[in-house]
CSV table of C-alpha atoms in Angstrom, one decimal:
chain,number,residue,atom,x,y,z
E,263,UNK,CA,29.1,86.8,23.5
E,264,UNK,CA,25.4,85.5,23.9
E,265,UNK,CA,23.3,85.2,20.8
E,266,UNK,CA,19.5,85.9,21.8
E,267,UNK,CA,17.1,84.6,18.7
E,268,UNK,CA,13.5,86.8,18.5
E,269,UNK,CA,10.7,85.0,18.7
E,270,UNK,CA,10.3,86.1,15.0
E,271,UNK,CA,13.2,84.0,14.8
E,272,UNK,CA,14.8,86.3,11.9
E,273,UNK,CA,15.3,89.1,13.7
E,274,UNK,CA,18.6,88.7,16.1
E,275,UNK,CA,20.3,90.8,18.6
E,276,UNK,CA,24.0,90.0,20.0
E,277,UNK,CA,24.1,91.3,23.7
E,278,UNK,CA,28.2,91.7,25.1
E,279,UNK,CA,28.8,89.1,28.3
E,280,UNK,CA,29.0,92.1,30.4
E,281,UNK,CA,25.7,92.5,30.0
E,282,UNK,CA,24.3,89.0,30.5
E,283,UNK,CA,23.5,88.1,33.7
E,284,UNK,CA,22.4,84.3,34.1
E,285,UNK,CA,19.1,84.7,33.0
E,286,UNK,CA,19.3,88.4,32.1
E,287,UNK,CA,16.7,89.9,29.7
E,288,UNK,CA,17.1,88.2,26.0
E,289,UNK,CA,19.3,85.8,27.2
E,290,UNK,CA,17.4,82.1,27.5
E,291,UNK,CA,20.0,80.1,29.1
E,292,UNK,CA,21.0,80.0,32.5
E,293,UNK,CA,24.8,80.6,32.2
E,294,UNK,CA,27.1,82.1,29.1
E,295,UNK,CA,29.0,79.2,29.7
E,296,UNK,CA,26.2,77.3,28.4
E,297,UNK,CA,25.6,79.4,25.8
E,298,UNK,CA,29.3,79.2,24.6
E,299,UNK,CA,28.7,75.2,24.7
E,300,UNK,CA,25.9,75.3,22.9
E,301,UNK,CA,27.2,77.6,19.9
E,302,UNK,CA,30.2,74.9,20.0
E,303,UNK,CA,27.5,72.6,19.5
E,304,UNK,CA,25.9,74.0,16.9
E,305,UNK,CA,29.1,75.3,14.8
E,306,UNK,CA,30.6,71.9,14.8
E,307,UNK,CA,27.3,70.3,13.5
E,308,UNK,CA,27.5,72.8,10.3
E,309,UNK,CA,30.8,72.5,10.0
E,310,UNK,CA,30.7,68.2,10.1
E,311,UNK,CA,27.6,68.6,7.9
E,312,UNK,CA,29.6,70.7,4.8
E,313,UNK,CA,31.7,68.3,4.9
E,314,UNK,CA,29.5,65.2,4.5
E,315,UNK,CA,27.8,67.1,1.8
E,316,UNK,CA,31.6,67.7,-0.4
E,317,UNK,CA,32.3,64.0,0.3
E,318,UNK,CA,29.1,62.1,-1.1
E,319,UNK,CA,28.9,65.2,-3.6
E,320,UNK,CA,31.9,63.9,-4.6
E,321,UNK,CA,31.2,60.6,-4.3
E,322,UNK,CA,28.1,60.7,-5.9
E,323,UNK,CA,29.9,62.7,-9.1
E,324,UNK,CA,32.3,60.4,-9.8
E,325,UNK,CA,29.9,57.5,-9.4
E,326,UNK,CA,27.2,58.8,-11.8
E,327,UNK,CA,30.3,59.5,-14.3
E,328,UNK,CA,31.2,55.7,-14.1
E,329,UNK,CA,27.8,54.3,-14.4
E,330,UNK,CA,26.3,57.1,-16.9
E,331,UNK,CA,29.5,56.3,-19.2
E,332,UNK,CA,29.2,52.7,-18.8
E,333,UNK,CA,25.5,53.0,-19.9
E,334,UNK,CA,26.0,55.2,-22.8
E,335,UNK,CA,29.1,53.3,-24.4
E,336,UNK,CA,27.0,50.0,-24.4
E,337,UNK,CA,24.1,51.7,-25.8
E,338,UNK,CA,26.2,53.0,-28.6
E,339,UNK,CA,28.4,49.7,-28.8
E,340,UNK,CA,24.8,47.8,-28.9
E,341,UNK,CA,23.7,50.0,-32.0
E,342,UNK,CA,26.9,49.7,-33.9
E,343,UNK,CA,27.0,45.9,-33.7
E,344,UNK,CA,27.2,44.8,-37.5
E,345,UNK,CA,25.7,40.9,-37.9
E,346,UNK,CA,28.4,39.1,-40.5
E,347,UNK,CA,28.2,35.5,-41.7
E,348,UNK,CA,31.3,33.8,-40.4
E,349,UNK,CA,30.5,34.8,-36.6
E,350,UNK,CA,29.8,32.2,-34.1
E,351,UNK,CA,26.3,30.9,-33.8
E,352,UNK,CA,24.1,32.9,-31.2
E,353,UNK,CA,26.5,35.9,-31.9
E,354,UNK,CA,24.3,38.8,-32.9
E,355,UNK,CA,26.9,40.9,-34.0
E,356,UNK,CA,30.6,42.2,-33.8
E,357,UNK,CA,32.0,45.7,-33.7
E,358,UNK,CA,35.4,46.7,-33.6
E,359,UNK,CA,36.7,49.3,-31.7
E,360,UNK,CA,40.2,51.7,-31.5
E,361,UNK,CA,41.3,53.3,-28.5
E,362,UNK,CA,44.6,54.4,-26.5
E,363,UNK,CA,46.5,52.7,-29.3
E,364,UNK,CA,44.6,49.3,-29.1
E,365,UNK,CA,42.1,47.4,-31.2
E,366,UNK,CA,38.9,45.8,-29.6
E,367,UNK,CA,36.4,43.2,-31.6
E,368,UNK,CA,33.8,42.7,-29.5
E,369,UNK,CA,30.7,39.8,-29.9
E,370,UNK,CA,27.5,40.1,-28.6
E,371,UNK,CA,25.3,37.0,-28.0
E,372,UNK,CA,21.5,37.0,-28.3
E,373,UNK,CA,21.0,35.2,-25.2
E,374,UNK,CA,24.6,33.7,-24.2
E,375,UNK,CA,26.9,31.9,-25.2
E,376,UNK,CA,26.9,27.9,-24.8
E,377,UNK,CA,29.5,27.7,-22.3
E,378,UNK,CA,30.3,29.7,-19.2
E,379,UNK,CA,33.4,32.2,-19.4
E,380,UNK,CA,35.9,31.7,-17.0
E,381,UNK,CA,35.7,35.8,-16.4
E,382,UNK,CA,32.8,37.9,-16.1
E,383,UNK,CA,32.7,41.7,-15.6
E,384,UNK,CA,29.5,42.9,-14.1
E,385,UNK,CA,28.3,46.1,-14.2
E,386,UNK,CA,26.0,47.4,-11.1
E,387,UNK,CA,28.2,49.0,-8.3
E,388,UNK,CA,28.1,52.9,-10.4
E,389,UNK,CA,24.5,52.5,-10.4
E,390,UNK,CA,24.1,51.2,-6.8
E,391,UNK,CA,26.9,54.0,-5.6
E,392,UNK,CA,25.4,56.1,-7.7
E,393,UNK,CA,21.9,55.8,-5.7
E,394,UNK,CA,22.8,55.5,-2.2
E,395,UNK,CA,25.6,58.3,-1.8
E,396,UNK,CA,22.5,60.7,-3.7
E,397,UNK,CA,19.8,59.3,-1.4
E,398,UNK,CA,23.1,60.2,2.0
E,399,UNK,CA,23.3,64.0,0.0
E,400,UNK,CA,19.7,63.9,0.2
E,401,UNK,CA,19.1,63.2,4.1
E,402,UNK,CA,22.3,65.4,5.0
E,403,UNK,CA,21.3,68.1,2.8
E,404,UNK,CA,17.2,68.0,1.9
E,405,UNK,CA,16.2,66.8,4.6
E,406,UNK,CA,18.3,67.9,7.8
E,407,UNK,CA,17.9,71.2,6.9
E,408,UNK,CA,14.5,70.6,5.6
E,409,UNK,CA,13.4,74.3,7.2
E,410,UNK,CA,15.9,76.0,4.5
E,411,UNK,CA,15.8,73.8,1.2
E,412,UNK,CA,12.8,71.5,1.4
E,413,UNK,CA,10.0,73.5,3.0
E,414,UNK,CA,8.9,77.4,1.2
E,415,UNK,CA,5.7,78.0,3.8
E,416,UNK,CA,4.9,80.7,1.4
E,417,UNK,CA,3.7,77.5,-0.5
E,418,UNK,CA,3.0,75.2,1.7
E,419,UNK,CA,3.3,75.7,5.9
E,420,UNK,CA,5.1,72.3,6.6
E,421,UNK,CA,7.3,71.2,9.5
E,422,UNK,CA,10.8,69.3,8.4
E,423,UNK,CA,9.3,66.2,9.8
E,424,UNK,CA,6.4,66.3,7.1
E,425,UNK,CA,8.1,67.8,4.3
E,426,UNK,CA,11.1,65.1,4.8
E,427,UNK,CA,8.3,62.1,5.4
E,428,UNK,CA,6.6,63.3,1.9
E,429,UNK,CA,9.7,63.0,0.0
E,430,UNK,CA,10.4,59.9,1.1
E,431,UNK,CA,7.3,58.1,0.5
E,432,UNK,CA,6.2,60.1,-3.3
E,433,UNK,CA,10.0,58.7,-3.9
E,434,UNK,CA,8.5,55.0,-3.2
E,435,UNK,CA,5.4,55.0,-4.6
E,436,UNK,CA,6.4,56.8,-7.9
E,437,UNK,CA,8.7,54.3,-8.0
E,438,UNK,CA,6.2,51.5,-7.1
E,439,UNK,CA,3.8,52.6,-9.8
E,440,UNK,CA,6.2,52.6,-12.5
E,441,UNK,CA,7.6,49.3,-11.7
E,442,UNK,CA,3.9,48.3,-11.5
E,443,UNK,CA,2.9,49.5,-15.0
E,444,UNK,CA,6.2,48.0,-16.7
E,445,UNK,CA,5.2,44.1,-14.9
E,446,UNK,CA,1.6,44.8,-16.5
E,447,UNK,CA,3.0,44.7,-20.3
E,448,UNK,CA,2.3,48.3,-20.7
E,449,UNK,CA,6.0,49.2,-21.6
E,450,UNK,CA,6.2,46.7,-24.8
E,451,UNK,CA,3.5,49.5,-26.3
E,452,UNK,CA,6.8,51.8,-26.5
E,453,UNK,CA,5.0,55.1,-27.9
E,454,UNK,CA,2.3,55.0,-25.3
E,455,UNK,CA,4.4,54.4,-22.4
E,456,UNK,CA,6.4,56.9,-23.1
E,457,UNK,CA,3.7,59.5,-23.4
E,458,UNK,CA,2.0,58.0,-20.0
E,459,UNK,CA,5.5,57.9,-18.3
E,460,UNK,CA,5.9,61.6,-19.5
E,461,UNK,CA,2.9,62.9,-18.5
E,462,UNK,CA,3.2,61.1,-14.9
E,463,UNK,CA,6.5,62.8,-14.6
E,464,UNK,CA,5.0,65.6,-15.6
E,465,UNK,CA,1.9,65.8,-13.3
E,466,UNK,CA,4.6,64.6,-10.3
E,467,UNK,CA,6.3,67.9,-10.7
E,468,UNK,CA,3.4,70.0,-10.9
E,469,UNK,CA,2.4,68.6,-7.2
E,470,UNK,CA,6.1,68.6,-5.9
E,471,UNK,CA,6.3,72.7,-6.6
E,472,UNK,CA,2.8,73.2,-5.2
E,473,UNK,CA,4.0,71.4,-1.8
E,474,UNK,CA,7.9,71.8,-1.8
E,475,UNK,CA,10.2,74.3,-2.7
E,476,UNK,CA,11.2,75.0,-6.1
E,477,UNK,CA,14.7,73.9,-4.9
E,478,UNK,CA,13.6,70.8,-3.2
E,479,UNK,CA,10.5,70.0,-5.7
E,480,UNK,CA,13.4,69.8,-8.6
E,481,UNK,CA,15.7,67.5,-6.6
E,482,UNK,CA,12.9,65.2,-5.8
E,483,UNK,CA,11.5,64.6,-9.3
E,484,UNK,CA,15.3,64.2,-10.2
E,485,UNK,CA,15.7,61.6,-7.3
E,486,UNK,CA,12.3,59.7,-8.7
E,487,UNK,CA,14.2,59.8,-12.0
E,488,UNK,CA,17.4,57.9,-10.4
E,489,UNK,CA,15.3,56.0,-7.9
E,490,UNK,CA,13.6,54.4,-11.2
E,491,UNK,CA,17.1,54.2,-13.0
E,492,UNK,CA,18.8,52.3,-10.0
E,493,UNK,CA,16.1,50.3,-9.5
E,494,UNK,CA,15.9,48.9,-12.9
E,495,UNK,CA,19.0,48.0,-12.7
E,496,UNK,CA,18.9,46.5,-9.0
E,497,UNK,CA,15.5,44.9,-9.4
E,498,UNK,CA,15.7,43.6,-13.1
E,499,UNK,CA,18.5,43.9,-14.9
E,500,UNK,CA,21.0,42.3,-12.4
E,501,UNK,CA,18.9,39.5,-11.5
E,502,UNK,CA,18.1,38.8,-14.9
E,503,UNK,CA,21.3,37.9,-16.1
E,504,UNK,CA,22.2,36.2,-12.7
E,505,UNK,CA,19.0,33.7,-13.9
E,506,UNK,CA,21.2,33.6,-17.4
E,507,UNK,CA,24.0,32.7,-16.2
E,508,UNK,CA,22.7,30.2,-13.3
E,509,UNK,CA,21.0,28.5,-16.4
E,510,UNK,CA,24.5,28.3,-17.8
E,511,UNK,CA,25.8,26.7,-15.0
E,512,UNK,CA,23.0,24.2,-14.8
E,513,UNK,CA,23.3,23.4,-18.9
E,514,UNK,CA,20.3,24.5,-19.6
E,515,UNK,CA,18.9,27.2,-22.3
E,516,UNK,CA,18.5,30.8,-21.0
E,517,UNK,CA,14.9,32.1,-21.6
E,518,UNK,CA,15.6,35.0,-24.2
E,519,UNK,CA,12.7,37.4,-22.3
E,520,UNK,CA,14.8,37.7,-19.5
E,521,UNK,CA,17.5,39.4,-22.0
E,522,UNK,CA,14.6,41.1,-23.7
E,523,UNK,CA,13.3,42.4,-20.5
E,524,UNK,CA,16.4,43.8,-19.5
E,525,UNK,CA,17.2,45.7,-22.5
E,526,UNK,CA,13.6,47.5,-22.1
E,527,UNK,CA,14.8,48.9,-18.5
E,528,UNK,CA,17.8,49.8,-20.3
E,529,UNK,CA,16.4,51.6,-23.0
E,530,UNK,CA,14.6,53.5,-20.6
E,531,UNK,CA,17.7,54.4,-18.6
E,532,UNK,CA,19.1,55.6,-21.5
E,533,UNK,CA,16.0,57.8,-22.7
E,534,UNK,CA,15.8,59.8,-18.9
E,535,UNK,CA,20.0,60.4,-18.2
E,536,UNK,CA,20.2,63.5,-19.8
E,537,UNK,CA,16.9,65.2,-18.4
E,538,UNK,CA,17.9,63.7,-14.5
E,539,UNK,CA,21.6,65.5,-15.1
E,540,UNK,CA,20.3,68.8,-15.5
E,541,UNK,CA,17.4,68.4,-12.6
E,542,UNK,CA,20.0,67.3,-10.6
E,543,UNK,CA,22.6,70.3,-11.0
E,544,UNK,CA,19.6,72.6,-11.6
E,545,UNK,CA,19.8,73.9,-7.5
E,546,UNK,CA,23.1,76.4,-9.0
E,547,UNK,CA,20.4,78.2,-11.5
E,548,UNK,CA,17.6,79.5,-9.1
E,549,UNK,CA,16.2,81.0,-12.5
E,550,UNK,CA,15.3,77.6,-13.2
E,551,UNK,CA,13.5,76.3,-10.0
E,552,UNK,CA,12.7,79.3,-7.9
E,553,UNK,CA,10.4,81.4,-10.6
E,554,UNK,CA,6.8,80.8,-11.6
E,555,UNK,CA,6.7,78.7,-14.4
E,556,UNK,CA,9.3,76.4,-13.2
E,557,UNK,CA,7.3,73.1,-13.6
E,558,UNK,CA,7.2,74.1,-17.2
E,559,UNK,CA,10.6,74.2,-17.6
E,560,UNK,CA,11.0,70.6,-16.1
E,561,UNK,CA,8.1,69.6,-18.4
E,562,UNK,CA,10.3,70.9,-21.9
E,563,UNK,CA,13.9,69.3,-20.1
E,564,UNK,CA,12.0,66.1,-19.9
E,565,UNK,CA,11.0,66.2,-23.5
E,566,UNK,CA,14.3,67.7,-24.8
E,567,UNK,CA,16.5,65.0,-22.7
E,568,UNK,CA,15.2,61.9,-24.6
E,569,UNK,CA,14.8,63.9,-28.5
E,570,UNK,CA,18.4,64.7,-28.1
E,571,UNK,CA,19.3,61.0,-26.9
E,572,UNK,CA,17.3,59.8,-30.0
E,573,UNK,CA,20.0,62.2,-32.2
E,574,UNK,CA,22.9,60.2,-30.5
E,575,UNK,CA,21.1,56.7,-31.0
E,576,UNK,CA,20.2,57.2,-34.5
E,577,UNK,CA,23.6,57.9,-35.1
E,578,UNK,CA,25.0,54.8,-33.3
E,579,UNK,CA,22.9,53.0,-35.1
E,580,UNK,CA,24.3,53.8,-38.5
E,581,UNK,CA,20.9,55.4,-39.7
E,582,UNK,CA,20.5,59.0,-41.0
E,583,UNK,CA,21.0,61.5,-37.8
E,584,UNK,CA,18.0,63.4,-37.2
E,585,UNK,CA,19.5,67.1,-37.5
E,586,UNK,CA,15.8,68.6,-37.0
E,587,UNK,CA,16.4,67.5,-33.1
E,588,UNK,CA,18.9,70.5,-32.3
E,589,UNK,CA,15.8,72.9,-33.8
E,590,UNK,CA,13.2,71.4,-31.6
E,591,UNK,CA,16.2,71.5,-28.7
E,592,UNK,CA,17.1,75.5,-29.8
E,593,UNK,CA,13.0,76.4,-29.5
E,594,UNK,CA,13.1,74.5,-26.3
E,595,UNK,CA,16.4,76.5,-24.8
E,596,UNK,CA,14.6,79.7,-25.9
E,597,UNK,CA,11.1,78.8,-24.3
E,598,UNK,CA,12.8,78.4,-21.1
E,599,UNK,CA,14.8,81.4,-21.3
E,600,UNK,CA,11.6,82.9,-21.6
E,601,UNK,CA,10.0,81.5,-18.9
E,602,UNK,CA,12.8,81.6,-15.8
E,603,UNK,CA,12.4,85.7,-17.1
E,604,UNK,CA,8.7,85.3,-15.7
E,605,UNK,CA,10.3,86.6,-12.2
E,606,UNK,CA,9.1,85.0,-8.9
E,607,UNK,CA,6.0,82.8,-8.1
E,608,UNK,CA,4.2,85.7,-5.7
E,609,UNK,CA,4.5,88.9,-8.3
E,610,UNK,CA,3.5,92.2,-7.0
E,611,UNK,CA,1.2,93.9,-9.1
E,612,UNK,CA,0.4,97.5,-8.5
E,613,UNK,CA,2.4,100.9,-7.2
E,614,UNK,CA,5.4,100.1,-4.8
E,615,UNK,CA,4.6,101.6,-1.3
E,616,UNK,CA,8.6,102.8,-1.0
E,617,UNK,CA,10.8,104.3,-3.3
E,618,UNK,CA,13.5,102.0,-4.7
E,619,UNK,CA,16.4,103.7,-3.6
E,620,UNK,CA,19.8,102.3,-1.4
E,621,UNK,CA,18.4,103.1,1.4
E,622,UNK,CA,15.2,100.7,1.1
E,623,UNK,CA,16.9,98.3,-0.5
E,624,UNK,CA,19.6,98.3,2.1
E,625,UNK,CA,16.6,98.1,5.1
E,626,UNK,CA,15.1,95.0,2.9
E,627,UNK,CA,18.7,92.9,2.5
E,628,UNK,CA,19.9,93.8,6.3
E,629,UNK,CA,16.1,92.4,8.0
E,630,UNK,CA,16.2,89.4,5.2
E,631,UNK,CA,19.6,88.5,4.4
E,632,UNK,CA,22.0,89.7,7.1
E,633,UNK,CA,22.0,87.5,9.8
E,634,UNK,CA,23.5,84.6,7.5
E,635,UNK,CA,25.5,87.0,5.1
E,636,UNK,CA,27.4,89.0,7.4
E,637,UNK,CA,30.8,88.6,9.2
E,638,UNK,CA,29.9,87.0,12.0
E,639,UNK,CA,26.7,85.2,10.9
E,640,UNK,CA,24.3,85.2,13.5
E,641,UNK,CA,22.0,82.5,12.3
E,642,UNK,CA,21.7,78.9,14.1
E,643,UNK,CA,24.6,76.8,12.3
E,644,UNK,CA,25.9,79.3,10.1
E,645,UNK,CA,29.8,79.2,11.0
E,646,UNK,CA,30.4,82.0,7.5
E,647,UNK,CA,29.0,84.0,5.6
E,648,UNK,CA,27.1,81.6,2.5
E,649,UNK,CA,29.7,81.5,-0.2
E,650,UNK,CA,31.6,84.2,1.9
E,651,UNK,CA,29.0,86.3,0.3
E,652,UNK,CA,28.5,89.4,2.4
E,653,UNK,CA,26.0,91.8,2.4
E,654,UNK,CA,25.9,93.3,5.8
E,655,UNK,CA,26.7,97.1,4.7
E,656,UNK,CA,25.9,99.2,1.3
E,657,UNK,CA,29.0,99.0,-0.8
E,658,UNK,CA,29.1,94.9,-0.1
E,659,UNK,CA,25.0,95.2,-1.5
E,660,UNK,CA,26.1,97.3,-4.5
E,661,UNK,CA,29.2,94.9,-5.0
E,662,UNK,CA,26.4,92.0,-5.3
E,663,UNK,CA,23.4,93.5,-6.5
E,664,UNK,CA,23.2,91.6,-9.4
E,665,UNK,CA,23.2,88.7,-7.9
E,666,UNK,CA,20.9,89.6,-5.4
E,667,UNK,CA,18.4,89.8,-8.4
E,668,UNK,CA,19.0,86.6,-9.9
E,669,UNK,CA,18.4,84.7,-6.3
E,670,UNK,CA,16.0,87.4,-4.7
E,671,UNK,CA,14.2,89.5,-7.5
E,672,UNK,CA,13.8,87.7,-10.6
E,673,UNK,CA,13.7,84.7,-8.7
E,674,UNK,CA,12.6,83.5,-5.2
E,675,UNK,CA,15.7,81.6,-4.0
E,676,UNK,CA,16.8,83.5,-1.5
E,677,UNK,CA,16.2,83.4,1.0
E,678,UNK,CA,16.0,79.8,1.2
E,679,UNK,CA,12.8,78.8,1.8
E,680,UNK,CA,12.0,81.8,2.8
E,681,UNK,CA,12.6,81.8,5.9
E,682,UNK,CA,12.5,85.3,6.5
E,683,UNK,CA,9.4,86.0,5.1
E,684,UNK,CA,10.7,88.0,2.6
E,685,UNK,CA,7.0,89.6,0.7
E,686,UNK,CA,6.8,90.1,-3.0
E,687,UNK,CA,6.5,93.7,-2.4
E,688,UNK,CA,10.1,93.9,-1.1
E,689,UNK,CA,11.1,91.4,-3.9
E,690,UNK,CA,9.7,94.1,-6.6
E,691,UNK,CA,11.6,96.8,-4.9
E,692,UNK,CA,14.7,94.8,-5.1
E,693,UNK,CA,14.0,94.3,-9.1
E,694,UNK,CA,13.2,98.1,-9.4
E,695,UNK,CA,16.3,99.8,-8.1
E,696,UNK,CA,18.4,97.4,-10.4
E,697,UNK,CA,16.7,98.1,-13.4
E,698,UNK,CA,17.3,101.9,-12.4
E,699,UNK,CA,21.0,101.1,-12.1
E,700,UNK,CA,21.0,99.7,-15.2
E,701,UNK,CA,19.8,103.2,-17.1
């Protein structure tokens, strides 16, 4: 079987072997036996690159379980420390813990202790795992297949190469200009850091979903998140206490601002997990990143993430927990359910040139959606239908149809990028015969 791939490149025909002749019309290669190589080629490179994307998914997982875990036990272990008068001296505080059956008392020192311990656990590889199996995902997944989940020209006409080169360097320099303002004293002026660091997050997603697609602009301001976390951890929190404990060895007295300034990066970490877990799971809710206020709804998950980490902290801490957080979190859940139900970023305004009935709605899925959600896909390195989602006749549409709004209607996930150039007017078509179905 040859596959011949319109110019239009989502338009394809499938001509039978029979009928190709070398270089017979719609055929481009000189042989079928080429042809046949070639889709070898290309159905072993999608099939080798789902599985790299399970394994560092995986990877990736169980390494931000470890290190986010880690990071919020010693938070709360740090805020429960209680200072008592017959600890050792330099021991901030004690705090003693029950679990599987035993007892922990744990010490903290304010800088270190006088003498070296003979053990030392460190705490870095979850972080470092953490980043680089994300930043593998990323290349196999973002930016190989840049032309489906990076690039939308319907925003922004980009080739891979651009779109992949932009993520990359907005990952360094965000990063740079954060680690820049933090070595300038600015983040000991907690409050108006945190407003600053906000609004630059903020103002970094706004650009991201004018230049990327809503899928790709929410995994790259969730990379900058991680980049930052890692890299506090990499760049200052590591070699911080390696200075401590090389002034150990030496006999000499650690310089407390190295602590101190590892505790800030810390804090920080601990303020921007639980926004960077939801952008980073967000690409399973296209009602999130594919509508039109979707930078919005990344502005109110970066301001929920931290007011909900304050609840935890405060109660760590032993103080009065700050109940008005899950009303401020409640209005915030509701303001985004709001705003995902804006529908797509391109609305059709006006009368709808066809009627919405099956039959349209079948000619608009079968020209859009077809050649990767049939049978026998027919789309460069798709070896199965998506999901084994198949919409390639009517009662398999109908069987679906609700999804098909969420990704293609009330949303413009799908199709991916949009590659098929899927207008607004067939989106609003799509929207109108479910809403008739639902009379």
């Amino acid at each position: 079987m040859c596959i011949w791939y319109d110019p239009s490149y989502w338009k394809t025909t499938r001509i039978g072997a029979t009928d190709c002749k070398g270089t017979a019309a719609g055929c481009g290669h000189q042989s079928c036996g080429i042809d046949v190589a070639i889709d070898g080629v290309i159905m072993w490179g999608s099939i080798l690159s789902e599985w790299a994307s399970l394994l560092l998914r995986w990877l990736h997982v169980v390494a931000a379980i470890a290190w986010i875990g880690s990071s919020f036990y010693f938070i709360a272990l740090d805020l429960s420390l209680k200072p008592k008068s017959d600890l050792p001296d330099g021991v901030q505080g004690e705090a003693w813990q029950v679990h599987g059956g035993g007892f922990y008392r744990i010490m903290k020192y304010l800088v270190a202790p006088t003498q070296m311990p003979n053990e030392l656990t460190w705490f870095k590889w979850e972080a470092y795992t953490t980043w680089l199996s994300g930043f593998a995902l990323m290349v196999v997944v973002y930016y190989l297949d840049a032309d489906l989940f990076l690039v939308d020209k319907s925003i922004l006409d980009l080739t891979p190469t651009q779109a992949g080169l932009f993520s990359f360097c907005s990952l360094a320099l965000a990063w740079l200009l954060y680690e820049a303002a933090c070595r300038t004293g600015l983040a000991q002026r907690e409050l108006p850091f945190a407003i600053g660091g906000y609004l630059f997050l903020v103002a970094l997603t706004y650009a991201f979903t004018h230049v990327l697609s809503g899928r790709g602009a929410f995994n790259q301001i969730a990379a900058i998140i991680g980049t930052i976390m890692v890299a506090n951890v990499f760049a200052v929190i590591i070699p911080n206490q390696k200075k401590i404990v090389a002034s150990l060895i030496a006999g000499q007295a650690p310089d407390p601002k190295l602590g101190k300034t590892s505790k800030e990066r810390s804090v920080h970490n601990n303020y921007l997990t639980l926004p960077v877990v939801v952008l980073m799971i967000s690409n399973h809710y296209p009602l999130l990143y594919a509508t039109r206020f979707n930078w919005i709804i990344v502005a109110i998950v970066l301001a929920l993430g931290p007011v909900i980490r304050h609840f935890f902290n405060e109660g760590h801490a032993g103080r009065k927990s700050p109940w008005w957080v899950w009303g401020v979190a409640a209005a915030g859940a509701i303001a985004i359910l709001f705003l995902s139900a804006a529908g797509p970023r391109e609305a059709k305004t006006g009368a709808l040139s066809a009627q919405p009935t099956l039959a349209n709605v079948e000619e608009i899925v079968m020209s859009r959606c077809s050649m990767c959600h049939a049978a026998e896909p027919v789309w460069a390195g798709i070896v199965t239908a998506p999901k084994g989602i198949l919409l390639d006749a009517p009662e398999h549409i109908l069987r679906n149809i609700r999804l098909i709004g969420r990704v293609a209607a009330w949303s413009n996930a799908m199709p991916p990028g949009n590659i098929t150039e899927m207008t607004s007017e067939e989106r609003a078509i799509l929207a109108a015969y479910i809403s008739e179905q639902d009379r």
